[in-house]
XYZ file of C-alpha atoms in Angstrom:
164
model
C -102.303 79.826 -24.591
C -101.335 76.641 -24.028
C -97.557 76.268 -23.396
C -96.212 72.784 -23.619
C -93.218 71.403 -24.582
C -94.279 67.915 -23.816
C -96.922 67.936 -27.297
C -94.434 69.754 -29.242
C -91.145 68.684 -30.649
C -90.089 72.526 -31.147
C -90.338 73.216 -27.167
C -92.279 76.472 -28.286
C -95.710 77.954 -27.393
C -98.869 75.881 -28.882
C -101.372 78.359 -30.419
C -104.867 77.741 -31.368
C -105.650 79.164 -34.900
C -108.796 80.675 -32.902
C -106.277 82.266 -30.729
C -104.112 83.709 -33.763
C -107.614 85.076 -35.351
C -108.312 86.828 -31.641
C -104.885 88.124 -31.258
C -102.936 88.392 -34.466
C -100.570 91.060 -33.004
C -99.614 89.642 -29.710
C -99.207 85.934 -31.498
C -96.693 87.896 -34.299
C -94.615 89.159 -31.321
C -93.988 85.995 -29.625
C -92.981 84.799 -33.001
C -90.224 87.617 -33.253
C -88.460 85.788 -30.322
C -89.582 82.428 -30.454
C -90.993 79.812 -33.020
C -94.771 79.413 -32.492
C -96.970 76.490 -33.633
C -100.562 76.894 -34.328
C -102.804 74.189 -34.050
C -105.961 73.723 -35.944
C -107.899 70.429 -36.021
C -105.027 68.029 -36.165
C -102.294 70.154 -38.003
C -99.535 71.987 -36.647
C -97.869 74.673 -38.539
C -94.789 76.378 -37.644
C -94.751 80.069 -37.369
C -91.396 81.723 -37.461
C -89.096 84.524 -38.644
C -88.319 84.339 -42.439
C -84.639 84.662 -41.666
C -84.596 81.756 -38.996
C -86.364 79.235 -41.585
C -83.783 80.403 -43.910
C -81.148 79.227 -41.749
C -82.852 76.147 -40.773
C -82.823 75.365 -44.763
C -79.212 76.262 -45.532
C -77.967 74.647 -41.968
C -80.085 71.424 -43.877
C -78.532 71.740 -47.325
C -75.022 71.980 -45.914
C -75.380 68.849 -43.898
C -76.121 67.059 -46.927
C -73.017 68.251 -48.536
C -71.267 67.226 -45.409
C -72.417 63.711 -45.121
C -71.771 63.005 -49.182
C -68.622 64.644 -48.679
C -67.621 61.979 -45.367
C -69.447 59.051 -47.403
C -67.077 59.354 -50.576
C -63.796 59.917 -48.168
C -64.969 56.620 -46.346
C -65.981 54.563 -49.570
C -62.773 55.459 -50.853
C -60.585 54.932 -47.786
C -61.923 51.606 -47.794
C -60.590 50.898 -51.240
C -64.267 51.401 -53.085
C -64.369 52.729 -56.594
C -66.221 56.062 -57.223
C -67.088 57.206 -60.473
C -65.199 59.849 -62.222
C -68.561 61.535 -63.174
C -69.937 61.526 -59.394
C -69.996 65.420 -57.937
C -66.938 64.402 -55.325
C -65.129 61.962 -57.756
C -62.471 64.275 -57.468
C -61.495 63.034 -54.049
C -59.827 59.986 -55.841
C -56.663 62.240 -56.080
C -56.110 61.767 -52.174
C -55.007 59.042 -49.838
C -56.371 57.960 -47.140
C -54.391 60.228 -44.699
C -55.506 63.279 -46.735
C -58.818 62.126 -46.898
C -58.897 62.261 -42.894
C -57.341 65.717 -43.340
C -60.266 66.460 -45.442
C -63.001 65.121 -43.210
C -61.737 66.712 -40.171
C -61.676 70.464 -42.207
C -64.859 69.246 -43.372
C -66.198 68.508 -39.833
C -64.637 71.754 -38.165
C -66.065 73.992 -40.878
C -69.956 72.237 -40.602
C -69.291 73.165 -36.692
C -68.545 76.295 -37.329
C -71.722 76.725 -39.385
C -73.737 75.284 -37.470
C -72.674 77.432 -34.450
C -72.360 80.762 -36.283
C -74.754 80.400 -39.110
C -71.857 80.988 -41.337
C -71.240 78.454 -44.102
C -68.928 79.974 -46.075
C -66.098 78.391 -44.481
C -67.391 75.200 -45.187
C -67.818 76.229 -49.049
C -64.351 77.370 -49.153
C -62.734 73.931 -47.447
C -64.059 71.918 -50.020
C -63.263 74.646 -53.181
C -59.586 74.241 -51.798
C -59.566 70.706 -51.369
C -61.292 70.438 -55.016
C -58.784 72.766 -56.265
C -55.922 70.822 -54.700
C -57.153 67.264 -56.629
C -57.135 69.444 -60.188
C -53.837 70.253 -59.693
C -52.974 67.168 -58.662
C -54.284 65.566 -61.612
C -52.818 68.196 -64.004
C -50.037 67.012 -65.888
C -48.463 70.168 -66.958
C -48.507 71.115 -63.339
C -46.750 67.804 -62.551
C -44.188 68.711 -65.517
C -43.840 72.246 -64.283
C -42.981 71.132 -60.575
C -40.122 68.934 -61.806
C -39.136 71.184 -64.625
C -35.534 72.908 -63.323
C -34.564 73.935 -67.023
C -36.205 77.065 -66.768
C -35.598 78.336 -63.508
C -34.024 81.722 -63.251
C -32.986 83.745 -60.178
C -34.674 86.488 -59.080
C -32.906 89.617 -58.283
C -33.908 91.697 -55.117
C -36.724 94.154 -55.802
C -35.318 97.983 -56.390
C -37.077 101.375 -55.242
C -35.804 102.701 -58.504
C -38.713 103.322 -61.229
C -37.944 101.859 -64.507
C -40.236 104.054 -66.267
C -37.786 107.132 -67.740
């Protein structure tokens, strides 16, 4: 087995296809703990656990989302126009300071995703900012917030049952 990080960007074990054919169990045992590169002629193949690969794919997809959000925030903060039909066109609802807050939260959630493999926080952050943009742009909500005519004072709750 040729262990060399000099010829591999993955810093993993380089194993020939012949060696894989001769000792498949041992090679698979190695791949349980770290990636293995199988070399055959001028080609290299990665062998790693499916869950690990899924994590890499998810990280790449989420990184793409983060880059797009940051790009749109930057464009908006520079006064550039973003079309209403753009996936992140809703970000136009925010001023530059709010866009900076959004970017900071997205970056923090991205860091958590890289550290833990749990990308749910990033989805939640983007969803909450999107919902805030919808609320900001809602004429009904704006009217409700400024309309004092229908305000009714609440009475303190009681422990008595209202069902007789």
